[in-house]
Structures are given as structure tokens and as C-alpha cells.
Coordinates of C-alpha atoms in Angstrom, one line a residue:
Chain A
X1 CA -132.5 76.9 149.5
X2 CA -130.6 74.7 147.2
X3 CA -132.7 75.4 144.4
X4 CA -131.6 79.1 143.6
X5 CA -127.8 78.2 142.7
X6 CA -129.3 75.7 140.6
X7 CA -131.4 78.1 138.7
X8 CA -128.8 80.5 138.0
X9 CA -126.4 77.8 136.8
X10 CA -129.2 77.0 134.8
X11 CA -129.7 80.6 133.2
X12 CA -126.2 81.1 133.0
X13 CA -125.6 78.3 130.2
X14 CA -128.5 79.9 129.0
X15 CA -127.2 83.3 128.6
X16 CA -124.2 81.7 126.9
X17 CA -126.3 79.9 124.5
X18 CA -128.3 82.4 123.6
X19 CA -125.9 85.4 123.7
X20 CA -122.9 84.0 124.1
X21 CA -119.9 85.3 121.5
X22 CA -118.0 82.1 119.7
X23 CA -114.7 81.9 120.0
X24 CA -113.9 79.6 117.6
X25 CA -111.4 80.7 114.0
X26 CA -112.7 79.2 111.0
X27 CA -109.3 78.8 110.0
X28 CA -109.4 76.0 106.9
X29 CA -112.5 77.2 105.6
X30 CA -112.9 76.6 102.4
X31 CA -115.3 78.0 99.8
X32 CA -118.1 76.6 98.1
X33 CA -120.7 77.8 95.5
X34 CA -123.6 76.8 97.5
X35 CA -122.8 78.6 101.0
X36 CA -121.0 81.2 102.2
X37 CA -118.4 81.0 104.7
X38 CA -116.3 83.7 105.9
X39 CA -112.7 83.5 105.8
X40 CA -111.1 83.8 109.4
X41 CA -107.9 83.4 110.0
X42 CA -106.1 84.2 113.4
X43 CA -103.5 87.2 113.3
X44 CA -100.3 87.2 113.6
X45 CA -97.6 88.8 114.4
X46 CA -95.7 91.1 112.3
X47 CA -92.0 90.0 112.9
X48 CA -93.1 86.3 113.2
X49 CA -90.7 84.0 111.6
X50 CA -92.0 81.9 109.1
X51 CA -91.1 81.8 105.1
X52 CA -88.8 83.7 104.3
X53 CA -89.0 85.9 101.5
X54 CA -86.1 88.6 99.0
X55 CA -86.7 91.5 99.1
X56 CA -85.9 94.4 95.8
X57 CA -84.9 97.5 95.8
X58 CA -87.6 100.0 95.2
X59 CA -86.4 100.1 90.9
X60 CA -87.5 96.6 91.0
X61 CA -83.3 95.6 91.2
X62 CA -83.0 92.6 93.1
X63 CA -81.1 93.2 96.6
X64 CA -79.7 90.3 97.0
X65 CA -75.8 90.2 95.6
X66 CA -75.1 86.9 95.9
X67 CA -72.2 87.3 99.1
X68 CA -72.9 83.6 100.6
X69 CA -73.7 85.1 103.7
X70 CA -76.9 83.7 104.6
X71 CA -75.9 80.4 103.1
X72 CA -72.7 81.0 105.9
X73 CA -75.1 81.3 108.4
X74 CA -77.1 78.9 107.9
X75 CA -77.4 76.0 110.6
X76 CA -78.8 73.5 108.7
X77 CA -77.4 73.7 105.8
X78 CA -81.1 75.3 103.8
X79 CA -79.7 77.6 101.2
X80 CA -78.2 77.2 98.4
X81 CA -76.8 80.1 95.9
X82 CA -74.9 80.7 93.0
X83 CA -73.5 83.6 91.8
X84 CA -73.0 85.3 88.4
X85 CA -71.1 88.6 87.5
X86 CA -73.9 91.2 86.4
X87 CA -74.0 92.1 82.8
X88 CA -73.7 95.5 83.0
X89 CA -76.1 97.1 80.4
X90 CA -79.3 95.2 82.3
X91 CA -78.2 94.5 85.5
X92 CA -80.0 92.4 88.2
X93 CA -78.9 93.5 91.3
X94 CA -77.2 97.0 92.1
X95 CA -74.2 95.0 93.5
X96 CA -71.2 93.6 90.7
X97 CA -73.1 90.4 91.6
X98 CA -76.6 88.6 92.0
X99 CA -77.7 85.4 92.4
X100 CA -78.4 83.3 89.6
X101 CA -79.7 80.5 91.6
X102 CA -80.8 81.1 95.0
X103 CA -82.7 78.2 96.6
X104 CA -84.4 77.7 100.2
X105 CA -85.0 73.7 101.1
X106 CA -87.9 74.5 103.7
X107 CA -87.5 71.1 104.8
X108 CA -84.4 71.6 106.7
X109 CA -84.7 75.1 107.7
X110 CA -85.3 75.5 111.3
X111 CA -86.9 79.3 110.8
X112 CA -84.1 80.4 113.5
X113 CA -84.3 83.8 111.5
X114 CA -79.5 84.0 111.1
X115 CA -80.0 84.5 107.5
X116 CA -81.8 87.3 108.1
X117 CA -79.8 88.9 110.0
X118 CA -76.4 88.1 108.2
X119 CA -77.7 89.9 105.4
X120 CA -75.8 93.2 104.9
X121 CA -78.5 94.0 101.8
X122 CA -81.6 93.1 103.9
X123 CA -82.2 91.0 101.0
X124 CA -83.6 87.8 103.2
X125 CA -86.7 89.3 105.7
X126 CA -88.9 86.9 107.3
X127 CA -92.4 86.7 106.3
X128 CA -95.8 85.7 108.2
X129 CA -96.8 83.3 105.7
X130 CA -97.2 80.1 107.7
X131 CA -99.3 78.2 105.4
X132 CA -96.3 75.7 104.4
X133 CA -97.6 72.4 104.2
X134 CA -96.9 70.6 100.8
X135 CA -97.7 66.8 99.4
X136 CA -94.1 66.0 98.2
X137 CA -90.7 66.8 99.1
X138 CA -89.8 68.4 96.5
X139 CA -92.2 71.2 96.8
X140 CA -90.6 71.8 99.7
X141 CA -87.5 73.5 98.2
X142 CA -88.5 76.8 96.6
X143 CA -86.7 79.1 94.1
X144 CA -85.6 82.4 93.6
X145 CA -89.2 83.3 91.5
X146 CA -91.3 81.6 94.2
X147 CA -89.0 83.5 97.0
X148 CA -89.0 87.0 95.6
X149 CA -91.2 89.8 97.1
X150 CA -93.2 91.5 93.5
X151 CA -91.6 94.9 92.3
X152 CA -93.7 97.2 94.3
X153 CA -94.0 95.5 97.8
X154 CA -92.9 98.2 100.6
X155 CA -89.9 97.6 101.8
X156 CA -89.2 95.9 105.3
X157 CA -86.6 96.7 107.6
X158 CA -84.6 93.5 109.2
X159 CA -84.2 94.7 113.0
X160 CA -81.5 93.4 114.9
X161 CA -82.1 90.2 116.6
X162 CA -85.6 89.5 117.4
X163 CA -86.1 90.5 120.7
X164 CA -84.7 94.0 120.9
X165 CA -86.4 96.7 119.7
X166 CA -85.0 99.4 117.8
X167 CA -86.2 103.1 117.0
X168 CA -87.7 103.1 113.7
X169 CA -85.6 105.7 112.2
X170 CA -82.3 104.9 114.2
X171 CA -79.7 103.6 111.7
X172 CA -79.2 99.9 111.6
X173 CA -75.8 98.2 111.9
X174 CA -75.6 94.8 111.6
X175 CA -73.9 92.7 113.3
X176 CA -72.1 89.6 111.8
X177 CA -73.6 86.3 113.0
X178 CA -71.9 83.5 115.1
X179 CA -72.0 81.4 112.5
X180 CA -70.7 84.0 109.8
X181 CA -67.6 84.6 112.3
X182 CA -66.7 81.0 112.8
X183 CA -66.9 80.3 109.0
X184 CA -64.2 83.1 108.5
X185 CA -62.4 82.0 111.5
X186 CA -62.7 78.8 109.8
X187 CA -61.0 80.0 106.4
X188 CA -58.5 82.5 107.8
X189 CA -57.1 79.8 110.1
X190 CA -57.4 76.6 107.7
X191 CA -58.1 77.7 104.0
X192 CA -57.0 74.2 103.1
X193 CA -59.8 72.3 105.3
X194 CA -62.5 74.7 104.5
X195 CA -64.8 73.7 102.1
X196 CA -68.1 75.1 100.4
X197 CA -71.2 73.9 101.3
X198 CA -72.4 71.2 99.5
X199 CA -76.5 70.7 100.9
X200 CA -79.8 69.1 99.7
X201 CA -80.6 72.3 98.1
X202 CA -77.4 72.2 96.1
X203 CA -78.0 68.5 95.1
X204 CA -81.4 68.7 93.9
X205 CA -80.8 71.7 92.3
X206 CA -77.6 69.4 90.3
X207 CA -79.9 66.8 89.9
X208 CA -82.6 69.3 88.0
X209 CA -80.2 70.2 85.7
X210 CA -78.8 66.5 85.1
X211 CA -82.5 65.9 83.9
X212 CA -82.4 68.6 81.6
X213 CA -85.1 70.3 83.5
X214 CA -84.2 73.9 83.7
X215 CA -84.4 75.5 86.8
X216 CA -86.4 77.4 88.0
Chain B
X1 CA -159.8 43.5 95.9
X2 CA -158.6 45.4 99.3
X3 CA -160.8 44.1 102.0
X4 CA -161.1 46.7 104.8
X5 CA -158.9 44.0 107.3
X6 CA -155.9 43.9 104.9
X7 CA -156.5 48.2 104.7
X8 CA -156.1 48.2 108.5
X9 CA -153.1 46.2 108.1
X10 CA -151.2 48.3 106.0
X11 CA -152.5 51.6 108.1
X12 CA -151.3 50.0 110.8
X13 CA -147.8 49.0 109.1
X14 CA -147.7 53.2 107.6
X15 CA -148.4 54.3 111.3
X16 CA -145.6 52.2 112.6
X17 CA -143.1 53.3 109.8
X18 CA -144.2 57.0 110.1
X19 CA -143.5 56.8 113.9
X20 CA -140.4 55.2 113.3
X21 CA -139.0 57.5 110.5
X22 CA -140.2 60.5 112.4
X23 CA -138.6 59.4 115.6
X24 CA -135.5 57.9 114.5
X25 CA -134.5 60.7 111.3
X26 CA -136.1 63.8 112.7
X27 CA -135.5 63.1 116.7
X28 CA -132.9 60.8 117.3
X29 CA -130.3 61.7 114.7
X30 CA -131.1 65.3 115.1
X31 CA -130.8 65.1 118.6
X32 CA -127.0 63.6 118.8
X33 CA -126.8 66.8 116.1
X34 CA -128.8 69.5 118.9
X35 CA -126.6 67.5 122.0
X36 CA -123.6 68.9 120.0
X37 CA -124.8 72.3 118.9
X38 CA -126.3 73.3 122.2
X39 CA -123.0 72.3 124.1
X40 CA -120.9 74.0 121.8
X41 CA -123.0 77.2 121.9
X42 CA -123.6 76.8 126.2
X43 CA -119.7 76.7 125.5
X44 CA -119.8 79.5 123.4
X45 CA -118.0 77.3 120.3
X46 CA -119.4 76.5 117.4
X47 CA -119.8 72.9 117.1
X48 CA -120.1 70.6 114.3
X49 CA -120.7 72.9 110.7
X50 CA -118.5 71.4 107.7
X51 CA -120.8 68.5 106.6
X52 CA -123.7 70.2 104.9
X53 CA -125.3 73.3 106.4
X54 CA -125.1 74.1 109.6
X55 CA -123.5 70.1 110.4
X56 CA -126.3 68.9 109.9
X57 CA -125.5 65.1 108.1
X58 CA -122.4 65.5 110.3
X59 CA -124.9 62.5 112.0
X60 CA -124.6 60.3 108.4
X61 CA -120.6 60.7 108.5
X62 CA -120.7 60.0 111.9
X63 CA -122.9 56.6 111.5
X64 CA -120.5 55.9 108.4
X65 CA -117.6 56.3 110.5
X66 CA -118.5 53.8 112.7
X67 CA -120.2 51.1 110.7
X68 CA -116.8 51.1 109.1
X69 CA -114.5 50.7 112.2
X70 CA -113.4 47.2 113.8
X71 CA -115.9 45.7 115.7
X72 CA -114.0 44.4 118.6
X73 CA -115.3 41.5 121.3
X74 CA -112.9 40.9 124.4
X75 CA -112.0 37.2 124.7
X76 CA -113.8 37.0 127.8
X77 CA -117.7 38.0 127.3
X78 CA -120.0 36.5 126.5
X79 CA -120.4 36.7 122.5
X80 CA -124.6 35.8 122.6
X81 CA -125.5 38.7 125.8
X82 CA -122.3 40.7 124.0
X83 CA -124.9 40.4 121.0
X84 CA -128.0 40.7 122.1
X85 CA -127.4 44.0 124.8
X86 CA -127.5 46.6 121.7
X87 CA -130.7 44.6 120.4
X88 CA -132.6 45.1 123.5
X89 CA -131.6 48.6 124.5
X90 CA -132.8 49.7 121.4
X91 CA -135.4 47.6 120.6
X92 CA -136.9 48.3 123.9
X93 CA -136.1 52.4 123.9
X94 CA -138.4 52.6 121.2
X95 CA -140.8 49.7 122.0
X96 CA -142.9 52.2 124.2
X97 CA -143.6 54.4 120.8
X98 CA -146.5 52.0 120.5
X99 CA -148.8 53.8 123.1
X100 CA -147.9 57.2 122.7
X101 CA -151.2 59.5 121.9
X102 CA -149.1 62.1 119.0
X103 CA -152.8 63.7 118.1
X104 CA -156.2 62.9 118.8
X105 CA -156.8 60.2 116.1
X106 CA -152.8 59.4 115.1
X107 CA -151.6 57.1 117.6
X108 CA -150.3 53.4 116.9
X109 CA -152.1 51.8 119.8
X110 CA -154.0 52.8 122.8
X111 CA -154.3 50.5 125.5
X112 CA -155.7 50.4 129.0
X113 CA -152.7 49.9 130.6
X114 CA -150.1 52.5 128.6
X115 CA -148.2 53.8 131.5
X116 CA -147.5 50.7 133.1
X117 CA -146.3 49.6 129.1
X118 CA -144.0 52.3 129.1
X119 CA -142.8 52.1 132.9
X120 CA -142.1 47.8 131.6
X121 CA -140.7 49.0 128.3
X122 CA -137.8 51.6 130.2
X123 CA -137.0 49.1 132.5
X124 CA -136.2 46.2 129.9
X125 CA -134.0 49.2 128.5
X126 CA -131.9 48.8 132.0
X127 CA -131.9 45.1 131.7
X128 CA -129.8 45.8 128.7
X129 CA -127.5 48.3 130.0
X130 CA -126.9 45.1 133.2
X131 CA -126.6 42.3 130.5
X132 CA -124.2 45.0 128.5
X133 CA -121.6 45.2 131.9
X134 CA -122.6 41.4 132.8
X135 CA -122.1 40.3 129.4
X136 CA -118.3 41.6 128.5
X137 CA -116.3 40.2 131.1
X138 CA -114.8 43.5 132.3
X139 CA -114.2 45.1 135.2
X140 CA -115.8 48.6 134.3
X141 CA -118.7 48.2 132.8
X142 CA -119.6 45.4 135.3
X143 CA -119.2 48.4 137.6
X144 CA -121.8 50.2 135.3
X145 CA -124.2 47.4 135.1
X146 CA -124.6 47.4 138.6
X147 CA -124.7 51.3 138.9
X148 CA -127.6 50.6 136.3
X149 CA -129.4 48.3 138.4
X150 CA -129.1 50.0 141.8
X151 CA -130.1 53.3 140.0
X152 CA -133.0 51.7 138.7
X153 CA -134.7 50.5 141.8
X154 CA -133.8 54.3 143.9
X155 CA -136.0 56.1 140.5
X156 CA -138.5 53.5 138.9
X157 CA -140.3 53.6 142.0
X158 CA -140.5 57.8 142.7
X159 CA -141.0 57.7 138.8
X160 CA -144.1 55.5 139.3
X161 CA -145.3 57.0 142.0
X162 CA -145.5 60.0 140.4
X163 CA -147.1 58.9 137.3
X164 CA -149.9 57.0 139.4
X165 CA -150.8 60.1 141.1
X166 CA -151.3 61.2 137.7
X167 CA -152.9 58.1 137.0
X168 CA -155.4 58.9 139.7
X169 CA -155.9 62.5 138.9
X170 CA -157.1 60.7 135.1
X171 CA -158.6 58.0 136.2
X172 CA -157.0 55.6 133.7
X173 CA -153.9 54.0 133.2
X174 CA -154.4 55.1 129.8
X175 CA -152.0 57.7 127.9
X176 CA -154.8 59.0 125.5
X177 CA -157.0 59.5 128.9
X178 CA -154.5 61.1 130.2
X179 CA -153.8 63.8 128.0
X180 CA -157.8 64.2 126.8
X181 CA -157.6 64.8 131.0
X182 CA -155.8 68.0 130.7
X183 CA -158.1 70.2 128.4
X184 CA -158.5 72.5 131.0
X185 CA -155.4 72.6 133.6
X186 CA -151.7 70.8 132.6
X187 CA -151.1 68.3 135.1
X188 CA -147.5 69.8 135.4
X189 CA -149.7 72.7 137.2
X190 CA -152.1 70.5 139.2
X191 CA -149.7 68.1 139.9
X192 CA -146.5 70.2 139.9
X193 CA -144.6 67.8 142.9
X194 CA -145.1 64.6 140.9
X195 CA -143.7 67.3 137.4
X196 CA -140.5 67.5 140.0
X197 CA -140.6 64.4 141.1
X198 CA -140.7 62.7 137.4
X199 CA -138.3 65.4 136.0
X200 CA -135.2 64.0 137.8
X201 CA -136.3 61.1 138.0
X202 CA -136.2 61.1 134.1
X203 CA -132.5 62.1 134.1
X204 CA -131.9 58.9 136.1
X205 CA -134.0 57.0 133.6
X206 CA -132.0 58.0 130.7
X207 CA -129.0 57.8 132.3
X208 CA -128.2 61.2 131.6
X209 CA -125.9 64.1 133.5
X210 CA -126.1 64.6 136.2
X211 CA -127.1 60.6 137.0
X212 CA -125.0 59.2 134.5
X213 CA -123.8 56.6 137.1
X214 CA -123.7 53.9 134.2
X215 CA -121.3 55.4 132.3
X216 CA -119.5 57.7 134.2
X217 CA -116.4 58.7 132.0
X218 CA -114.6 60.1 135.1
X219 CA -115.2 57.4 137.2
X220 CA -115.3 54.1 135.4
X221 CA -114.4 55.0 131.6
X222 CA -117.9 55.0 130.3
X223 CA -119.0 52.2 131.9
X224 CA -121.1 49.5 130.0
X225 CA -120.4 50.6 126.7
X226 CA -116.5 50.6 127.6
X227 CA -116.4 47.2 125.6
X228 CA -118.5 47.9 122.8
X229 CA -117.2 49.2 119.4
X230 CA -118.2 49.9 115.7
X231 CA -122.5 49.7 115.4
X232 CA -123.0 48.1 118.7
X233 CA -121.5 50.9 120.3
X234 CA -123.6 52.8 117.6
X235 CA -126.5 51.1 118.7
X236 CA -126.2 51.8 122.5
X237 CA -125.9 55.2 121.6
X238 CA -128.7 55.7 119.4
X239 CA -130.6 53.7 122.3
X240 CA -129.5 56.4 124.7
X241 CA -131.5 59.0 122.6
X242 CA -134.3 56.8 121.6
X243 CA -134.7 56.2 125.2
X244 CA -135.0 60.3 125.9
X245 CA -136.8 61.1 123.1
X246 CA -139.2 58.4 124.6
X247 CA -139.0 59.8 128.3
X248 CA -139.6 63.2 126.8
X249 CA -143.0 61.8 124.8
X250 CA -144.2 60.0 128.3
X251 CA -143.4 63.5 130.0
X252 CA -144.9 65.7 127.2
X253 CA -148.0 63.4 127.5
X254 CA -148.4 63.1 131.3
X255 CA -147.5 66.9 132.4
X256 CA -147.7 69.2 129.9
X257 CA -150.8 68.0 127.9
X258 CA -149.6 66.0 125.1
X259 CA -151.5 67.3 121.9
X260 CA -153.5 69.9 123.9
X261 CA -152.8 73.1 121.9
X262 CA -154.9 76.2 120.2
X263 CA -154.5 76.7 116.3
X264 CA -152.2 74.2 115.5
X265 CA -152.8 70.3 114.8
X266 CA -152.4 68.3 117.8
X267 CA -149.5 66.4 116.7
X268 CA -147.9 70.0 116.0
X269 CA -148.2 70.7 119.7
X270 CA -147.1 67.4 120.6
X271 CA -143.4 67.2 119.3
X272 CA -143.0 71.1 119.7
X273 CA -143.4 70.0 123.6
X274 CA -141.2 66.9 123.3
X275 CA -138.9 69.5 121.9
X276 CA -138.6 71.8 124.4
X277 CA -138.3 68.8 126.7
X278 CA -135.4 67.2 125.1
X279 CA -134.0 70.6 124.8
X280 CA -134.7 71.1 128.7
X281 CA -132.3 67.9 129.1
X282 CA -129.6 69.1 126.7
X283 CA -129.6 72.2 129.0
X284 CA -129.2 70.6 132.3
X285 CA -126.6 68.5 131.0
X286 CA -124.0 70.9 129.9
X287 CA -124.5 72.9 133.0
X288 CA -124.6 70.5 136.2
X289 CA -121.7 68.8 137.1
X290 CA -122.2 64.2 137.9
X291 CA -123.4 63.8 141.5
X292 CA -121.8 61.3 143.7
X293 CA -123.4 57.9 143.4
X294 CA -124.1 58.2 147.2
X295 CA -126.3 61.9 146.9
X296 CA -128.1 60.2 143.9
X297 CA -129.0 57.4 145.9
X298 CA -129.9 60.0 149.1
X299 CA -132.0 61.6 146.4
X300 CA -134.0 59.3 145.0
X301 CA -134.6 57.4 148.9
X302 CA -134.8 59.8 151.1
X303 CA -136.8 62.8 149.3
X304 CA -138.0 62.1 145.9
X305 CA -139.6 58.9 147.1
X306 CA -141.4 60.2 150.4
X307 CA -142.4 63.6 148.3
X308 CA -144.0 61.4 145.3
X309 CA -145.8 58.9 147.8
X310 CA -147.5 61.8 149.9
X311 CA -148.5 63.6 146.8
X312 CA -150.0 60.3 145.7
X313 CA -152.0 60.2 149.2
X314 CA -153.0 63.6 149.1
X315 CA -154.1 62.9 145.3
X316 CA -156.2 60.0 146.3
X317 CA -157.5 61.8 149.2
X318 CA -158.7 64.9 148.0
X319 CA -159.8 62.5 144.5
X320 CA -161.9 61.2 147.1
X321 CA -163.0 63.4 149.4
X322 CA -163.8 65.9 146.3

């Protein structure tokens, strides 16, 4: 009889309807005064490499010290730092230096996670915040204040590489990245053709201070 | 002074508007709402729920949308059938509201011949959907035009001959006989071959799945209304509702008894019926793939016809004989 398949199709779209669990995240869900809507948002995963964020030390001293690694490493050319020598009586960081302007142009950072792991401080972790849309461009470079984890925040370890697990409690050595090692190939063979880095970051960040805005 | 001719009038005029708000705000744009609900929970997602609770005037934004898009006509149809197609398919979808019995006293019209209305009324609807593929100049919906029309002849005739066997179980043509008929036994009980019978055949009628020929999106890119944009697209669609919510009132009112109900007011009875109808056809669409035009065309020849015409025999027969 051709009838029977036809009922049980017919009660299985049923069953879904009726019983059937949704599948669907109610990811943008906003809320509103006059109905509730719950908040879903899909998980995921711990070491996924979105914004980045700095980490402190667990006195609330900023880790980073201002080396140029990261900015080394950097692919594209998406962070710019400068340095100052700490004054000793309140210092920043617990290195001789921190960075008095550390800045991180989201627009050209390609999330490839080297900054990361250049860090010898573990100052730079990658975070799971990928809510990183913005209107304007310039809301796309974010400073030191926006970038800094609050005092208080437990402290992440950056494991090496991405793919390779490590034993939690092993001792972590880090590895210089590619791009670190060329850079001081670069200087060690050619001081004269080297040259710092001079980025988006950097220019907007000169072109704050040439409008008298202070930065952030 | 109001003489009692003007009063009828303007009862008449309130009927009609009544009909028409009830059918076109509470069925048709709740049912493009239910179509999208009930396929998103067959598909276990959620469906339409930002604009206002529960999606609910996701239909408004929706008729918004496209009363504000670019109404495009291809250089080749035919501007005046281009025109008048949307007119007629929804003029004519809910044309046959006129001599539908909703209670025992509320009804706009009833008239001797109210099936064969209805029948005339659904058919005029196809003529639209041929004028529609004639009428554009393109190679698709031509295709569907034509798929109309041969789908029309293979299921208005099982369709008629299963509402004139319950014609002859009535003994009038008339839809307020009909249902006044059924007080003691449903004619989708008495009659239950001509129930089968006129349940596909309505799919085919409303060119719904599985028998959406016309429009198949697979096949030939939705067909008639390929060529159709902004509210005359807007208007075919709402004509493809209209024309179910209609098919599900002529069903409601031939099988299962119209307003024939305990405790609640006949009209009460009648749309929770035409509800479970039109919920009945959101069902079978979302879970039965298209047939092939060739096994519609088996169907409706070679068994739906022969099984409505020797129930209609054996109606007259034992009508008779009894």
C-alpha cells in the first residue's frame, strides 16, 4: 500500500513540529522593555583567536615592558608601541620599561596569533571576544585602556603555537618567531638599512597628537 | 429617514467588508505568517520572531518591502494581460466568498447554484495564472501557464465529480443545503472517497506542493510569477492564499459540516475547521516532496477520476434505490 509511507511522512513532520527541539542561536538578540528574549550566543572556543587583549601581573603591574617584540612580529604592520623608562617610585610595569603607548589597528591585523607568541611577558593573549564590528575606521584602532585585561582578571597562559598541546604545569619556553628572527637577522647584518616601523597605527596615533587630542 | 432598502444595503456592504477583513487580515496574512512558522518548526527552526511578538507583523514589513521595490515589466509582454493577471487571480480567489454559509444566518449570499459559482470562480483563478505565463513573453512562465492549464482540466473534473456526488447526497447545488445536510453524519464520513478525491484534488487547485506544476522552482524558476515583481508579485501571492483559504471554506463546507458544531456559534465552528484545513495543507507541504508532472497527470486520469465517477454512480444509485 502506498498509503502507509505517506502517513508516516506525514506524522514524522508532525513529531517535529510538535516536539521537535530548535536549533536555531538567537545570536543578535536584543532586549526590549516589552518582551523578553533570552540571550544565546554560540560558544566558543577557549584558545580561539580573536581580540587580543594585555595582560597584568597579579599586583595589578602592567606585563607588558615595552621590548617591540610583538610589534617585530607583526605581519601586517598592526601595533604600534612606545616606550618610556619607568619612574621608579610608582612604577608601571615590573620591567625598567612599559609602554606608554601601545596601540592595536584591528583593521589590519590578520588575528595570525605571532604577537602572542613573541611575547616573552605573556603580556599579548588572545581573547574570544569576536564581537568586532565598528561604524568608522577609526574605532577600529584601540588603545592601551581599551586593550588591558582589569586588575584582578586570572591570568592566562600563552601555549606554544596553537596546535600543540602542552601539559598545564610543564614550564613554557618560548620560542622566538620567524618574523622576530628575520628582523634581527635584518639588523645584525644591515643596521644601516633597517628601519623602525612606521604603520597606520603609528600615524594616527601622530596625527592625534598633532590635533591636540590627547591619547588615549 | 433610513428606509429598510437602503438598511439592507449597507448590511449587505458590512457583510461584505466583514468577510473581507476577516479573510484577508485574520486568514490570508496570518496564513503566509502560519506557512512560515509551521515550516520552520516541521524544520525544527524557529522562523520569523523579530517584528512584534512571535513575527507576527513580519507580514506588514514584508508587504512594505515589496510595495517599495522596482516594479519591473520585460520588454516583451504584454503590458495590459501583464496588468490585468494579478487583478484576476485575486479578484477571482476571493470572488467565491460570496456563497460561503460562515453560520446559519451570516452569509453574504446564498444561491441555488453555489458549488458550480465556486467551481467557475477557481477556474477564472487558472485563467489568470495562463494569461500570467501567456502575458510576459518568457520562456518559463509560458511553461507554467501551460502546466496551469493542463493541470486544470486532469483535477476540475475529479474535483466536480466529487462535489456532485455531494451535490446528490444534498440534493441541491446549494452550499447552505449542503451543510444544513450534515446535522447528523459529515459527508467526509458518508462520502469519505469523494473527501479523498477532493482533498488532492484541492492541492492541484491551489497549486500547492506537491502539484505545484505552475511554479515549480526546481523545474522552471517559479514559473508564471517568474516575471512579476514589486505588488504584482505581491498580488499573485496573496492570490495563492486567498485561493486556499477559499478551497479550505468550500471543503470545510462540503465534508466536514461547515458550521455544524455543539456549544459554540456556528461561525466559531466554521473557521476553527477552515483552520485545521489550511493547517492540513501547510503540513503536507513541508513534508512531501513535487511529483513529476507525468504521475500528477496519471493521478488525476487514471484513478482519481474513475474513483470520483463510480462513487458518484453508486451515490445516485443507492440515492435512488433508497
Amino acid at each position: 500500500m502506498i498509503v502507509i509511507p505517506l502517513i508516516k511522512g506525514m506524522l514524522h513532520t508532525l513529531r517535529r513540529f510538535l516536539f521537535g527541539p530548535t536549533f536555531t542561536v538567537q545570536y543578535p538578540n536584543r532586549k526590549r522593555w516589552f518582551i523578553f528574549k533570552k540571550e544565546e550566543r554560540k560558544r566558543i572556543p577557549e584558545r580561539a583567536r580573536w581580540r587580543i587583549a594585555l595582560q597584568r601581573h597579579e599586583d595589578g603591574k602592567e606585563r607588558c615592558v615595552a621590548c617591540m617584540l610583538c610589534s617585530a612580529a607583526c605581519p601586517s604592520e598592526a601595533i604600534y608601541i612606545e616606550g618610556a623608562v619607568n619612574d621608579l617610585s610608582k612604577p608601571i610595569s615590573h620591567g625598567e620599561r612599559f609602554a606608554r603607548v601601545w596601540n592595536w589597528d584591528m583593521g589590519r591585523c590578520i588575528f595570525c596569533g605571532f604577537c602572542a607568541e613573541a611575547c616573552p611577558e605573556e603580556a599579548i593573549i588572545m581573547t574570544d571576544d569576536y564581537e568586532l564590528a565598528k561604524y568608522t575606521r577609526d574605532e577600529l584602532i584601540l588603545y592601551k585602556a581599551d586593550l588591558l585585561l582589569p586588575q584582578g582578571t586570572p591570568p592566562r597562559r600563552v601555549w606554544l603555537g596553537f596546535y600543540r598541546e602542552l601539559p598545564p604545569d610543564s614550564p613554557v619556553t618560548k620560542p622566538l618567531g620567524v618574523h622576530v628572527r628575520y628582523e634581527r637577522y635584518l639588523r645584525r647584518e644591515n643596521p644601516t638599512l633597517y628601519k623602525p616601523f612606521y604603520n597606520r597605527a603609528k600615524r594616527v596615533h601622530q596625527f592625534l597628537l598633532d590635533e591636540g587630542k590627547e591619547a588615549k | 429617514m433610513l428606509s429598510p432598502e437602503i438598511l439592507s444595503w449597507i448590511w449587505l456592504i458590512a457583510k461584505v467588508l466583514i468577510v473581507l477583513v476577516v479573510v484577508m487580515v485574520g486568514f490570508v496574512m496570518n496564513m503566509v505568517w502560519a506557512e512560515r512558522k509551521v515550516s520552520a518548526f516541521i524544520q525544527q527552526r524557529r522562523g520569523p520572531n523579530r517584528v512584534g511578538p512571535m513575527g507576527l507583523i513580519q507580514v506588514v514589513a514584508d508587504i512594505l518591502k515589496m510595495a517599495f521595490k522596482e516594479e519591473v515589466i520585460p520588454r516583451e509582454a504584454d503590458r495590459l494581460i501583464h496588468f490585468l493577471a494579478p487583478c484576476i487571480i485575486f479578484t477571482m480567489a476571493i470572488t467565491a466568498l460570496a456563497v460561503i454559509p460562515y453560520d446559519p444566518w451570516f452569509y453574504i449570499t446564498d444561491v441555488d447554484f453555489g458549488i458550480l459559482f465556486v467551481v467557475a470562480a477557481a477556474s477564472m483563478g487558472t485563467y489568470a495564472v495562463m494569461l500570467a505565463g501567456w502575458g510576459t513573453g518568457s520562456k518559463y512562465p509560458l511553461f507554467g501557464g501551460t502546466r496551469s492549464a493542463a493541470q486544470l482540466i486532469s483535477y476540475e473534473v475529479p474535483m466536480l465529480l466529487s462535489m456532485m456526488s455531494v451535490a446528490v447526497m444534498a440534493g441541491s447545488l446549494s452550499l447552505q443545503d449542503i451543510v444544513s445536510a450534515q446535522a447528523k453524519l459529515w459527508f467526509c464520513v458518508s462520502q469519505f472517497p469523494a473527501f479523498l478525491v477532493y482533498t488532492i484534488a484541492m492541492f492541484a487547485e491551489t497549486n500547492r506542493l506537491p502539484f505545484d506544476m505552475p511554479e515549480a522552482e526546481a523545474e522552471i524558476a517559479t514559473g508564471y510569477m517568474a516575471e512579476f515583481s514589486s505588488l504584482r508579485w505581491g498580488w499573485f501571492y496573496a492570490g495563492e492564499y486567498a485561493n486556499m483559504v477559499v478551497a479550505s471554506f468550500v471543503m470545510t463546507s462540503l465534508f466536514l459540516g461547515g458550521w455544524q458544531g455543539p456549544l459554540a456559534p456556528g461561525w466559531w465552528w466554521f473557521l476553527l475547521k477552515a483552520a485545521a484545513v489550511l493547517f492540513l495543507m501547510l503540513w503536507v507541504r513541508w513534508t512531501f516532496p513535487r511529483v513529476r508532472y507525468d504521475q500528477l497527470m496519471a493521478l488525476g486520469w487514471k484513478i482519481l477520476i474513475p474513483v470520483a465517477l463510480v462513487n458518484l454512480i453508486a451515490t445516485a444509485t443507492l440515492k435512488v434505490l433508497l
